[in-house]
PDB file of C-alpha atoms in Angstrom:
ATOM      1  CA  UNK V 285      -1.691 -13.663 -18.757  1.00 78.00           C
ATOM      2  CA  UNK V 286      -3.722 -10.470 -18.490  1.00 89.00           C
ATOM      3  CA  UNK V 287      -3.502  -6.699 -18.926  1.00 93.00           C
ATOM      4  CA  UNK V 288      -6.444  -4.779 -17.440  1.00 95.00           C
ATOM      5  CA  UNK V 289      -7.441  -1.228 -16.580  1.00 96.00           C
ATOM      6  CA  UNK V 290      -8.455  -1.866 -12.968  1.00 96.00           C
ATOM      7  CA  UNK V 291     -12.023  -1.231 -11.867  1.00 96.00           C
ATOM      8  CA  UNK V 292     -12.725   0.734  -8.691  1.00 97.00           C
ATOM      9  CA  UNK V 293     -14.754  -0.291  -5.657  1.00 96.00           C
ATOM     10  CA  UNK V 294     -15.960   2.630  -3.532  1.00 97.00           C
ATOM     11  CA  UNK V 295     -15.856   2.106   0.248  1.00 96.00           C
ATOM     12  CA  UNK V 296     -17.675   4.711   2.338  1.00 95.00           C
ATOM     13  CA  UNK V 297     -16.333   5.428   5.823  1.00 93.00           C
ATOM     14  CA  UNK V 298     -17.281   7.857   8.625  1.00 90.00           C
ATOM     15  CA  UNK V 299     -13.739   9.285   8.493  1.00 94.00           C
ATOM     16  CA  UNK V 300     -13.766   9.749   4.692  1.00 96.00           C
ATOM     17  CA  UNK V 301     -14.000  12.832   2.462  1.00 97.00           C
ATOM     18  CA  UNK V 302     -16.339  14.322  -0.137  1.00 95.00           C
ATOM     19  CA  UNK V 303     -13.779  15.546  -2.697  1.00 95.00           C
ATOM     20  CA  UNK V 304     -11.367  12.962  -4.136  1.00 96.00           C
ATOM     21  CA  UNK V 305      -9.807  15.269  -6.746  1.00 95.00           C
ATOM     22  CA  UNK V 306      -7.357  14.754  -8.472  1.00 96.00           C
ATOM     23  CA  UNK V 307      -7.337  11.048  -7.684  1.00 96.00           C
ATOM     24  CA  UNK V 308     -10.924  10.388  -8.738  1.00 96.00           C
ATOM     25  CA  UNK V 309     -13.980  12.197 -10.051  1.00 93.00           C
ATOM     26  CA  UNK V 310     -16.337  10.162  -7.857  1.00 93.00           C
ATOM     27  CA  UNK V 311     -18.575  12.420  -5.756  1.00 89.00           C
ATOM     28  CA  UNK V 312     -18.626  11.750  -2.033  1.00 86.00           C
ATOM     29  CA  UNK V 313     -20.682  14.772  -0.994  1.00 86.00           C
ATOM     30  CA  UNK V 314     -23.724  12.702   0.016  1.00 87.00           C
ATOM     31  CA  UNK V 315     -21.785   9.977   1.822  1.00 91.00           C
ATOM     32  CA  UNK V 316     -18.095  10.349   2.660  1.00 95.00           C
ATOM     33  CA  UNK V 317     -15.673   8.081   0.792  1.00 97.00           C
ATOM     34  CA  UNK V 318     -12.791   6.627   2.762  1.00 97.00           C
ATOM     35  CA  UNK V 319     -11.279   4.098   0.386  1.00 98.00           C
ATOM     36  CA  UNK V 320     -11.043   3.199  -3.281  1.00 98.00           C
ATOM     37  CA  UNK V 321     -10.151  -0.446  -3.899  1.00 97.00           C
ATOM     38  CA  UNK V 322      -8.617  -1.332  -7.254  1.00 98.00           C
ATOM     39  CA  UNK V 323      -9.911  -4.652  -8.542  1.00 96.00           C
ATOM     40  CA  UNK V 324      -9.678  -6.922 -11.528  1.00 95.00           C
ATOM     41  CA  UNK V 325     -12.323  -6.249 -14.171  1.00 92.00           C
ATOM     42  CA  UNK V 326     -13.231  -9.933 -14.413  1.00 87.00           C
ATOM     43  CA  UNK V 327     -14.930 -10.680 -11.100  1.00 82.00           C
ATOM     44  CA  UNK V 328     -14.643 -14.417 -11.817  1.00 87.00           C
ATOM     45  CA  UNK V 329     -10.869 -14.269 -12.183  1.00 88.00           C
ATOM     46  CA  UNK V 330      -8.761 -15.755  -9.371  1.00 89.00           C
ATOM     47  CA  UNK V 331      -8.315 -13.399  -6.426  1.00 89.00           C
ATOM     48  CA  UNK V 332      -4.990 -11.579  -6.581  1.00 95.00           C
ATOM     49  CA  UNK V 333      -2.421 -11.953  -3.818  1.00 96.00           C
ATOM     50  CA  UNK V 334      -2.291  -8.183  -3.294  1.00 98.00           C
ATOM     51  CA  UNK V 335      -4.804  -5.393  -2.820  1.00 98.00           C
ATOM     52  CA  UNK V 336      -4.084  -1.825  -3.935  1.00 98.00           C
ATOM     53  CA  UNK V 337      -6.090   0.996  -2.331  1.00 98.00           C
ATOM     54  CA  UNK V 338      -6.324   4.754  -2.001  1.00 98.00           C
ATOM     55  CA  UNK V 339      -7.313   6.097   1.441  1.00 98.00           C
ATOM     56  CA  UNK V 340      -8.708   9.573   2.156  1.00 98.00           C
ATOM     57  CA  UNK V 341      -8.994  10.752   5.769  1.00 98.00           C
ATOM     58  CA  UNK V 342     -10.824  13.696   7.318  1.00 97.00           C
ATOM     59  CA  UNK V 343     -10.695  12.161  10.817  1.00 96.00           C
ATOM     60  CA  UNK V 344      -8.333   9.724  12.534  1.00 96.00           C
ATOM     61  CA  UNK V 345      -8.872   6.043  11.811  1.00 96.00           C
ATOM     62  CA  UNK V 346      -9.143   3.520  14.615  1.00 96.00           C
ATOM     63  CA  UNK V 347      -6.065   2.228  16.403  1.00 98.00           C
ATOM     64  CA  UNK V 348      -5.832  -1.280  14.983  1.00 98.00           C
ATOM     65  CA  UNK V 349      -3.708  -4.322  14.266  1.00 98.00           C
ATOM     66  CA  UNK V 350      -3.737  -7.074  11.634  1.00 98.00           C
ATOM     67  CA  UNK V 351      -2.925 -10.784  12.080  1.00 98.00           C
ATOM     68  CA  UNK V 352      -0.048 -12.635  10.478  1.00 97.00           C
ATOM     69  CA  UNK V 353      -0.618 -15.622   8.203  1.00 97.00           C
ATOM     70  CA  UNK V 354      -0.425 -18.233  10.963  1.00 97.00           C
ATOM     71  CA  UNK V 355      -3.046 -16.593  13.193  1.00 97.00           C
ATOM     72  CA  UNK V 356      -5.304 -15.771  10.267  1.00 97.00           C
ATOM     73  CA  UNK V 357      -5.311 -19.390   9.134  1.00 96.00           C
ATOM     74  CA  UNK V 358      -5.996 -20.568  12.688  1.00 96.00           C
ATOM     75  CA  UNK V 359      -9.333 -18.697  12.554  1.00 94.00           C
ATOM     76  CA  UNK V 360     -10.232 -19.843   9.040  1.00 95.00           C
ATOM     77  CA  UNK V 361      -8.881 -16.935   6.968  1.00 94.00           C
ATOM     78  CA  UNK V 362      -6.653 -17.557   3.942  1.00 94.00           C
ATOM     79  CA  UNK V 363      -3.854 -15.192   5.015  1.00 96.00           C
ATOM     80  CA  UNK V 364      -2.913 -12.316   7.264  1.00 97.00           C
ATOM     81  CA  UNK V 365      -2.290  -8.684   6.404  1.00 98.00           C
ATOM     82  CA  UNK V 366       1.031  -6.936   6.061  1.00 98.00           C
ATOM     83  CA  UNK V 367       0.767  -3.534   4.383  1.00 98.00           C
ATOM     84  CA  UNK V 368       2.700  -0.445   3.300  1.00 98.00           C
ATOM     85  CA  UNK V 369       1.648   3.177   2.815  1.00 98.00           C
ATOM     86  CA  UNK V 370       2.905   5.782   0.348  1.00 98.00           C
ATOM     87  CA  UNK V 371       1.862   9.308   1.348  1.00 98.00           C
ATOM     88  CA  UNK V 372       0.362  11.164  -1.620  1.00 98.00           C
ATOM     89  CA  UNK V 373      -0.831  14.215   0.330  1.00 98.00           C
ATOM     90  CA  UNK V 374      -0.489  15.337   3.931  1.00 98.00           C
ATOM     91  CA  UNK V 375      -2.058  18.444   5.414  1.00 98.00           C
ATOM     92  CA  UNK V 376       0.105  20.479   7.816  1.00 97.00           C
ATOM     93  CA  UNK V 377       0.394  18.573  11.071  1.00 97.00           C
ATOM     94  CA  UNK V 378      -0.830  15.266   9.604  1.00 98.00           C
ATOM     95  CA  UNK V 379       0.407  12.211  11.504  1.00 98.00           C
ATOM     96  CA  UNK V 380       0.393   8.430  11.503  1.00 98.00           C
ATOM     97  CA  UNK V 381       1.066   6.032  14.370  1.00 98.00           C
ATOM     98  CA  UNK V 382       3.191   2.917  13.885  1.00 98.00           C
ATOM     99  CA  UNK V 383       4.181   0.783  16.859  1.00 98.00           C
ATOM    100  CA  UNK V 384       4.156   1.735  20.544  1.00 98.00           C
ATOM    101  CA  UNK V 385       6.337   4.047  22.601  1.00 97.00           C
ATOM    102  CA  UNK V 386       7.377   1.145  24.845  1.00 97.00           C
ATOM    103  CA  UNK V 387       6.852  -2.574  25.227  1.00 97.00           C
ATOM    104  CA  UNK V 388       3.653  -3.708  26.940  1.00 98.00           C
ATOM    105  CA  UNK V 389       2.900  -7.048  28.506  1.00 98.00           C
ATOM    106  CA  UNK V 390      -0.271  -8.771  27.291  1.00 97.00           C
ATOM    107  CA  UNK V 391      -1.897  -7.808  30.598  1.00 98.00           C
ATOM    108  CA  UNK V 392      -0.924  -4.147  30.212  1.00 98.00           C
ATOM    109  CA  UNK V 393      -2.045  -4.109  26.583  1.00 98.00           C
ATOM    110  CA  UNK V 394      -5.429  -5.509  27.552  1.00 98.00           C
ATOM    111  CA  UNK V 395      -5.813  -2.878  30.276  1.00 98.00           C
ATOM    112  CA  UNK V 396      -4.883  -0.080  27.844  1.00 98.00           C
ATOM    113  CA  UNK V 397      -7.586  -1.238  25.431  1.00 98.00           C
ATOM    114  CA  UNK V 398     -10.198  -1.280  28.163  1.00 97.00           C
ATOM    115  CA  UNK V 399      -9.388   2.199  29.526  1.00 97.00           C
ATOM    116  CA  UNK V 400      -8.568   3.792  26.143  1.00 96.00           C
ATOM    117  CA  UNK V 401      -4.997   4.692  27.057  1.00 97.00           C
ATOM    118  CA  UNK V 402      -3.692   2.720  24.054  1.00 97.00           C
ATOM    119  CA  UNK V 403      -4.333   5.828  21.943  1.00 95.00           C
ATOM    120  CA  UNK V 404      -1.683   7.760  23.890  1.00 95.00           C
ATOM    121  CA  UNK V 405       0.762   4.839  23.946  1.00 97.00           C
ATOM    122  CA  UNK V 406       1.048   4.613  20.160  1.00 97.00           C
ATOM    123  CA  UNK V 407       4.100   6.177  18.524  1.00 97.00           C
ATOM    124  CA  UNK V 408       2.852   9.053  16.366  1.00 97.00           C
ATOM    125  CA  UNK V 409       5.031  10.725  13.717  1.00 96.00           C
ATOM    126  CA  UNK V 410       4.512  13.568  11.272  1.00 98.00           C
ATOM    127  CA  UNK V 411       4.287  12.634   7.593  1.00 98.00           C
ATOM    128  CA  UNK V 412       4.757  14.480   4.319  1.00 98.00           C
ATOM    129  CA  UNK V 413       4.219  13.729   0.643  1.00 98.00           C
ATOM    130  CA  UNK V 414       6.512  10.945  -0.559  1.00 97.00           C
ATOM    131  CA  UNK V 415       6.965   9.219   2.807  1.00 98.00           C
ATOM    132  CA  UNK V 416       6.862   5.421   2.834  1.00 98.00           C
ATOM    133  CA  UNK V 417       5.736   3.444   5.901  1.00 97.00           C
ATOM    134  CA  UNK V 418       5.951  -0.340   6.211  1.00 98.00           C
ATOM    135  CA  UNK V 419       3.446  -1.947   8.601  1.00 98.00           C
ATOM    136  CA  UNK V 420       4.186  -5.634   9.226  1.00 97.00           C
ATOM    137  CA  UNK V 421       1.387  -7.832  10.538  1.00 98.00           C
ATOM    138  CA  UNK V 422       1.153  -7.538  14.323  1.00 98.00           C
ATOM    139  CA  UNK V 423       2.129  -3.844  14.368  1.00 98.00           C
ATOM    140  CA  UNK V 424      -0.318  -1.603  16.251  1.00 98.00           C
ATOM    141  CA  UNK V 425      -0.983   1.416  14.038  1.00 98.00           C
ATOM    142  CA  UNK V 426      -3.328   4.254  13.081  1.00 98.00           C
ATOM    143  CA  UNK V 427      -3.711   6.862  10.347  1.00 98.00           C
ATOM    144  CA  UNK V 428      -4.496  10.448  11.278  1.00 98.00           C
ATOM    145  CA  UNK V 429      -6.659  13.074   9.586  1.00 98.00           C
ATOM    146  CA  UNK V 430      -5.757  15.092   6.499  1.00 98.00           C
ATOM    147  CA  UNK V 431      -3.981  12.353   4.563  1.00 98.00           C
ATOM    148  CA  UNK V 432      -4.284  10.770   1.129  1.00 98.00           C
ATOM    149  CA  UNK V 433      -2.226   7.610   0.793  1.00 98.00           C
ATOM    150  CA  UNK V 434      -1.780   4.618  -1.462  1.00 98.00           C
ATOM    151  CA  UNK V 435      -1.781   1.303   0.360  1.00 98.00           C
ATOM    152  CA  UNK V 436      -0.504  -2.032  -0.882  1.00 98.00           C
ATOM    153  CA  UNK V 437      -1.319  -5.056   1.247  1.00 98.00           C
ATOM    154  CA  UNK V 438      -1.910  -8.745   1.304  1.00 98.00           C
ATOM    155  CA  UNK V 439      -5.427  -9.375   0.053  1.00 96.00           C
ATOM    156  CA  UNK V 440      -7.227  -9.479   3.382  1.00 95.00           C
ATOM    157  CA  UNK V 441      -9.647  -7.352   5.375  1.00 91.00           C
ATOM    158  CA  UNK V 442      -8.737  -8.879   8.745  1.00 95.00           C
ATOM    159  CA  UNK V 443      -8.619  -5.944  11.164  1.00 96.00           C
ATOM    160  CA  UNK V 444      -8.799  -5.918  14.978  1.00 98.00           C
ATOM    161  CA  UNK V 445      -9.670  -2.560  16.565  1.00 97.00           C
ATOM    162  CA  UNK V 446      -8.153  -1.452  19.878  1.00 98.00           C
ATOM    163  CA  UNK V 447      -9.542   2.113  20.055  1.00 97.00           C
ATOM    164  CA  UNK V 448     -12.110   3.924  17.886  1.00 95.00           C
ATOM    165  CA  UNK V 449     -12.534   7.528  19.086  1.00 92.00           C
ATOM    166  CA  UNK V 450     -16.026   6.942  20.440  1.00 89.00           C
ATOM    167  CA  UNK V 451     -17.537   5.680  17.180  1.00 89.00           C
ATOM    168  CA  UNK V 452     -19.261   2.852  19.056  1.00 85.00           C
ATOM    169  CA  UNK V 453     -17.972   0.142  16.764  1.00 90.00           C
ATOM    170  CA  UNK V 454     -16.882  -3.181  18.209  1.00 94.00           C
ATOM    171  CA  UNK V 455     -13.411  -3.488  19.703  1.00 95.00           C
ATOM    172  CA  UNK V 456     -11.569  -6.793  19.375  1.00 97.00           C
ATOM    173  CA  UNK V 457      -9.676  -7.052  22.649  1.00 97.00           C
ATOM    174  CA  UNK V 458      -8.897 -10.784  22.703  1.00 97.00           C
ATOM    175  CA  UNK V 459      -7.769 -11.031  19.091  1.00 97.00           C
ATOM    176  CA  UNK V 460      -5.786  -7.794  19.278  1.00 98.00           C
ATOM    177  CA  UNK V 461      -3.878  -8.976  22.333  1.00 98.00           C
ATOM    178  CA  UNK V 462      -3.234 -12.355  20.692  1.00 97.00           C
ATOM    179  CA  UNK V 463      -1.721 -10.967  17.477  1.00 97.00           C
ATOM    180  CA  UNK V 464       0.000  -7.746  18.586  1.00 97.00           C
ATOM    181  CA  UNK V 465       3.725  -7.221  18.724  1.00 96.00           C
ATOM    182  CA  UNK V 466       3.153  -4.694  21.501  1.00 96.00           C
ATOM    183  CA  UNK V 467       6.263  -2.582  21.285  1.00 96.00           C
ATOM    184  CA  UNK V 468       8.167  -0.080  19.127  1.00 96.00           C
ATOM    185  CA  UNK V 469       8.495  -0.782  15.419  1.00 93.00           C
ATOM    186  CA  UNK V 470      11.893  -2.080  14.388  1.00 89.00           C
ATOM    187  CA  UNK V 471      13.861   0.157  12.028  1.00 88.00           C
ATOM    188  CA  UNK V 472      13.271  -0.599   8.351  1.00 87.00           C
ATOM    189  CA  UNK V 473      15.683  -0.173   5.417  1.00 88.00           C
ATOM    190  CA  UNK V 474      15.164   3.034   3.456  1.00 91.00           C
ATOM    191  CA  UNK V 475      14.421   3.352  -0.272  1.00 95.00           C
ATOM    192  CA  UNK V 476      17.119   2.125  -2.663  1.00 95.00           C
ATOM    193  CA  UNK V 477      17.701   3.204  -6.265  1.00 95.00           C
ATOM    194  CA  UNK V 478      17.646   0.199  -8.592  1.00 95.00           C
ATOM    195  CA  UNK V 479      18.069   2.029 -11.903  1.00 95.00           C
ATOM    196  CA  UNK V 480      17.707   5.617 -13.082  1.00 95.00           C
ATOM    197  CA  UNK V 481      13.963   5.043 -13.431  1.00 97.00           C
ATOM    198  CA  UNK V 482      13.305   2.632 -10.549  1.00 97.00           C
ATOM    199  CA  UNK V 483      13.439   3.121  -6.787  1.00 97.00           C
ATOM    200  CA  UNK V 484      12.702   0.189  -4.484  1.00 97.00           C
ATOM    201  CA  UNK V 485      10.642   1.489  -1.565  1.00 98.00           C
ATOM    202  CA  UNK V 486       9.796  -1.761   0.241  1.00 97.00           C
ATOM    203  CA  UNK V 487      10.997  -5.337  -0.273  1.00 96.00           C
ATOM    204  CA  UNK V 488       9.267  -7.867   1.965  1.00 96.00           C
ATOM    205  CA  UNK V 489       8.248 -11.499   1.955  1.00 95.00           C
ATOM    206  CA  UNK V 490       4.755 -10.548   0.796  1.00 97.00           C
ATOM    207  CA  UNK V 491       5.366  -7.764  -1.718  1.00 98.00           C
ATOM    208  CA  UNK V 492       7.829  -5.407  -3.367  1.00 98.00           C
ATOM    209  CA  UNK V 493       6.800  -1.757  -3.766  1.00 98.00           C
ATOM    210  CA  UNK V 494       8.651   0.458  -6.235  1.00 98.00           C
ATOM    211  CA  UNK V 495       8.368   3.997  -7.516  1.00 98.00           C
ATOM    212  CA  UNK V 496       9.062   4.520 -11.216  1.00 98.00           C
ATOM    213  CA  UNK V 497       9.864   7.935 -12.715  1.00 98.00           C
ATOM    214  CA  UNK V 498       9.734   8.029 -16.519  1.00 97.00           C
ATOM    215  CA  UNK V 499      10.946  10.981 -18.588  1.00 96.00           C
ATOM    216  CA  UNK V 500       8.632  12.911 -20.956  1.00 97.00           C
ATOM    217  CA  UNK V 501       7.819  11.304 -24.320  1.00 96.00           C
ATOM    218  CA  UNK V 502       9.861   8.187 -23.558  1.00 96.00           C
ATOM    219  CA  UNK V 503       8.901   4.601 -24.390  1.00 97.00           C
ATOM    220  CA  UNK V 504       9.302   1.588 -22.161  1.00 97.00           C
ATOM    221  CA  UNK V 505       8.582  -2.119 -22.025  1.00 96.00           C
ATOM    222  CA  UNK V 506       7.309  -3.637 -18.790  1.00 96.00           C
ATOM    223  CA  UNK V 507       7.975  -7.350 -18.278  1.00 95.00           C
ATOM    224  CA  UNK V 508       6.567  -9.309 -15.371  1.00 95.00           C
ATOM    225  CA  UNK V 509       6.300 -12.985 -14.521  1.00 94.00           C
ATOM    226  CA  UNK V 510       3.696 -12.478 -11.777  1.00 95.00           C
ATOM    227  CA  UNK V 511       0.770 -10.235 -10.853  1.00 96.00           C
ATOM    228  CA  UNK V 512       1.772  -6.579 -10.961  1.00 97.00           C
ATOM    229  CA  UNK V 513      -0.151  -3.425 -10.075  1.00 98.00           C
ATOM    230  CA  UNK V 514       0.695   0.041 -11.422  1.00 98.00           C
ATOM    231  CA  UNK V 515      -0.818   3.233  -9.989  1.00 98.00           C
ATOM    232  CA  UNK V 516      -0.162   6.517 -11.806  1.00 98.00           C
ATOM    233  CA  UNK V 517       0.646   9.232  -9.251  1.00 98.00           C
ATOM    234  CA  UNK V 518       2.012  12.009 -11.491  1.00 98.00           C
ATOM    235  CA  UNK V 519       1.779  12.859 -15.182  1.00 98.00           C
ATOM    236  CA  UNK V 520       0.159  10.667 -17.795  1.00 98.00           C
ATOM    237  CA  UNK V 521       0.864   8.080 -20.435  1.00 97.00           C
ATOM    238  CA  UNK V 522      -0.452   5.088 -22.315  1.00 97.00           C
ATOM    239  CA  UNK V 523      -0.076   1.610 -20.855  1.00 97.00           C
ATOM    240  CA  UNK V 524      -0.881  -1.132 -23.369  1.00 93.00           C
ATOM    241  CA  UNK V 525      -3.935   0.336 -25.162  1.00 90.00           C
ATOM    242  CA  UNK V 526      -5.161   2.391 -22.203  1.00 96.00           C
ATOM    243  CA  UNK V 527      -4.659   6.116 -21.688  1.00 97.00           C
ATOM    244  CA  UNK V 528      -3.786   6.637 -18.033  1.00 97.00           C
ATOM    245  CA  UNK V 529      -3.486   9.652 -15.772  1.00 97.00           C
ATOM    246  CA  UNK V 530      -3.272  10.407 -12.052  1.00 98.00           C
ATOM    247  CA  UNK V 531      -5.373   7.934 -10.062  1.00 97.00           C
ATOM    248  CA  UNK V 532      -5.575   5.245 -12.757  1.00 98.00           C
ATOM    249  CA  UNK V 533      -4.393   1.730 -11.972  1.00 98.00           C
ATOM    250  CA  UNK V 534      -3.450  -1.195 -14.208  1.00 97.00           C
ATOM    251  CA  UNK V 535      -3.284  -4.904 -13.422  1.00 96.00           C
ATOM    252  CA  UNK V 536      -0.800  -7.011 -15.366  1.00 96.00           C
ATOM    253  CA  UNK V 537      -0.369 -10.725 -14.831  1.00 93.00           C
ATOM    254  CA  UNK V 538       2.706 -12.532 -16.177  1.00 86.00           C
ATOM    255  CA  UNK V 539       2.801 -10.482 -19.352  1.00 90.00           C
ATOM    256  CA  UNK V 540       4.725  -7.878 -21.338  1.00 93.00           C
ATOM    257  CA  UNK V 541       3.330  -4.482 -22.291  1.00 94.00           C
ATOM    258  CA  UNK V 542       4.441  -1.108 -23.547  1.00 96.00           C
ATOM    259  CA  UNK V 543       4.385   2.244 -21.755  1.00 97.00           C
ATOM    260  CA  UNK V 544       4.281   5.447 -23.803  1.00 97.00           C
ATOM    261  CA  UNK V 545       4.939   8.442 -21.558  1.00 97.00           C
ATOM    262  CA  UNK V 546       3.161  11.760 -22.058  1.00 97.00           C
ATOM    263  CA  UNK V 547       4.763  15.201 -22.505  1.00 97.00           C
ATOM    264  CA  UNK V 548       4.862  15.886 -18.754  1.00 97.00           C
ATOM    265  CA  UNK V 549       6.498  12.589 -17.845  1.00 97.00           C
ATOM    266  CA  UNK V 550       4.908   9.931 -15.666  1.00 98.00           C
ATOM    267  CA  UNK V 551       5.537   8.607 -12.173  1.00 98.00           C
ATOM    268  CA  UNK V 552       3.870   5.586 -10.661  1.00 98.00           C
ATOM    269  CA  UNK V 553       3.875   3.041  -7.889  1.00 98.00           C
ATOM    270  CA  UNK V 554       4.476  -0.558  -8.935  1.00 98.00           C
ATOM    271  CA  UNK V 555       3.727  -3.487  -6.621  1.00 98.00           C
ATOM    272  CA  UNK V 556       4.101  -7.231  -7.041  1.00 98.00           C
ATOM    273  CA  UNK V 557       4.619 -10.297  -4.809  1.00 97.00           C
ATOM    274  CA  UNK V 558       8.048 -10.477  -3.136  1.00 93.00           C
ATOM    275  CA  UNK V 559      10.502 -11.060  -1.778  1.00 94.00           C
ATOM    276  CA  UNK V 560      12.919  -9.780  -4.442  1.00 94.00           C
ATOM    277  CA  UNK V 561      12.679  -7.091  -7.137  1.00 95.00           C
ATOM    278  CA  UNK V 562      12.145  -8.246 -10.722  1.00 95.00           C
ATOM    279  CA  UNK V 563      15.450  -7.496 -12.450  1.00 93.00           C
ATOM    280  CA  UNK V 564      14.036  -7.134 -15.980  1.00 91.00           C
ATOM    281  CA  UNK V 565      10.836  -5.322 -14.991  1.00 96.00           C
ATOM    282  CA  UNK V 566      11.472  -2.180 -17.039  1.00 95.00           C
ATOM    283  CA  UNK V 567      13.356  -1.655 -20.310  1.00 93.00           C
ATOM    284  CA  UNK V 568      13.589   1.675 -22.089  1.00 89.00           C
ATOM    285  CA  UNK V 569      13.275   2.432 -25.788  1.00 83.00           C
ATOM    286  CA  UNK V 570      17.019   3.038 -26.050  1.00 60.00           C
ATOM    287  CA  UNK V 571      17.515  -0.711 -25.681  1.00 45.00           C
ATOM    288  CA  UNK V 572      18.900  -0.451 -22.177  1.00 46.00           C
ATOM    289  CA  UNK V 573      17.961  -3.358 -19.988  1.00 48.00           C
ATOM    290  CA  UNK V 574      18.411  -4.325 -16.360  1.00 51.00           C
ATOM    291  CA  UNK V 575      20.307  -7.374 -15.143  1.00 52.00           C
ATOM    292  CA  UNK V 576      21.157  -8.723 -11.712  1.00 48.00           C
ATOM    293  CA  UNK V 577      24.825  -8.521 -10.720  1.00 56.00           C
ATOM    294  CA  UNK V 578      25.767 -11.205  -8.147  1.00 52.00           C
ATOM    295  CA  UNK V 579      29.084  -9.449  -7.490  1.00 55.00           C
ATOM    296  CA  UNK V 580      27.481  -6.206  -6.305  1.00 58.00           C
ATOM    297  CA  UNK V 581      24.128  -7.716  -5.274  1.00 55.00           C
ATOM    298  CA  UNK V 582      22.433  -4.973  -7.292  1.00 60.00           C
ATOM    299  CA  UNK V 583      20.384  -4.464 -10.413  1.00 58.00           C
ATOM    300  CA  UNK V 584      22.440  -2.668 -13.062  1.00 58.00           C
ATOM    301  CA  UNK V 585      21.594  -1.245 -16.471  1.00 52.00           C
ATOM    302  CA  UNK V 586      23.560  -2.295 -19.531  1.00 49.00           C
ATOM    303  CA  UNK V 587      23.438  -1.269 -23.177  1.00 45.00           C
ATOM    304  CA  UNK V 588      22.199  -4.033 -25.463  1.00 42.00           C
TER     305      UNK V 588
END
């Protein structure tokens, strides 16, 4: 059991930015910051199953792919990397790439890595604030310039690059060909409202990602039986004994805590291991609670 105000690890990247406002006051003017990793305060605590990040892009990232659990374990890694993105900011014309325009054979994929044509074979799409993108392991993908996003993923840094815009970093042709599902991304279910305050964005084997929207000056109880991450994306409030605002993250492990919402309300992203949403995750101060209804296969709120 644990309730912690997450610490932040700064990761500097050539495609990063200098100004992280309003998400962080850390100065990147001397060396661009590409990622902020939220971590447990106790470095000796067991590694969590999930990793929560913020990414800031001034240039396109590499075209890359991540392994699934089976391949990762075959090369000595504990697990693969499935991830999801929530777009917090997108400049006009900002794009991401997820999947390919058409199916490629392993031979064709290898050739496209060698001649650089893989960059034009990826399926790019425009993004805007509030978009959610699910990236299963094996999906070839890239993130364009002018984006701030929150990423939730399996705790892994296993990345195989296929194209890197001339940055002269190593490409990983053999591994990329071995793990890639070299075709278009299959359609994914859209967001689903669970309660008035909860919207399920992604439900997968590895994690559930929700958005919560809490009204001004309201009080809530959060109940979880597993590791849970909360990232404040709008407004402010008090979680447990910690004042939180935009860009703050909390780690809660199999515990119960209170949320006191500020005068402007509070919205956040909540992530925890899947595959199903936690029915009793959030209870409001009006003694309304959430229960699972087998008849409708939904979470419903009832007065208690």
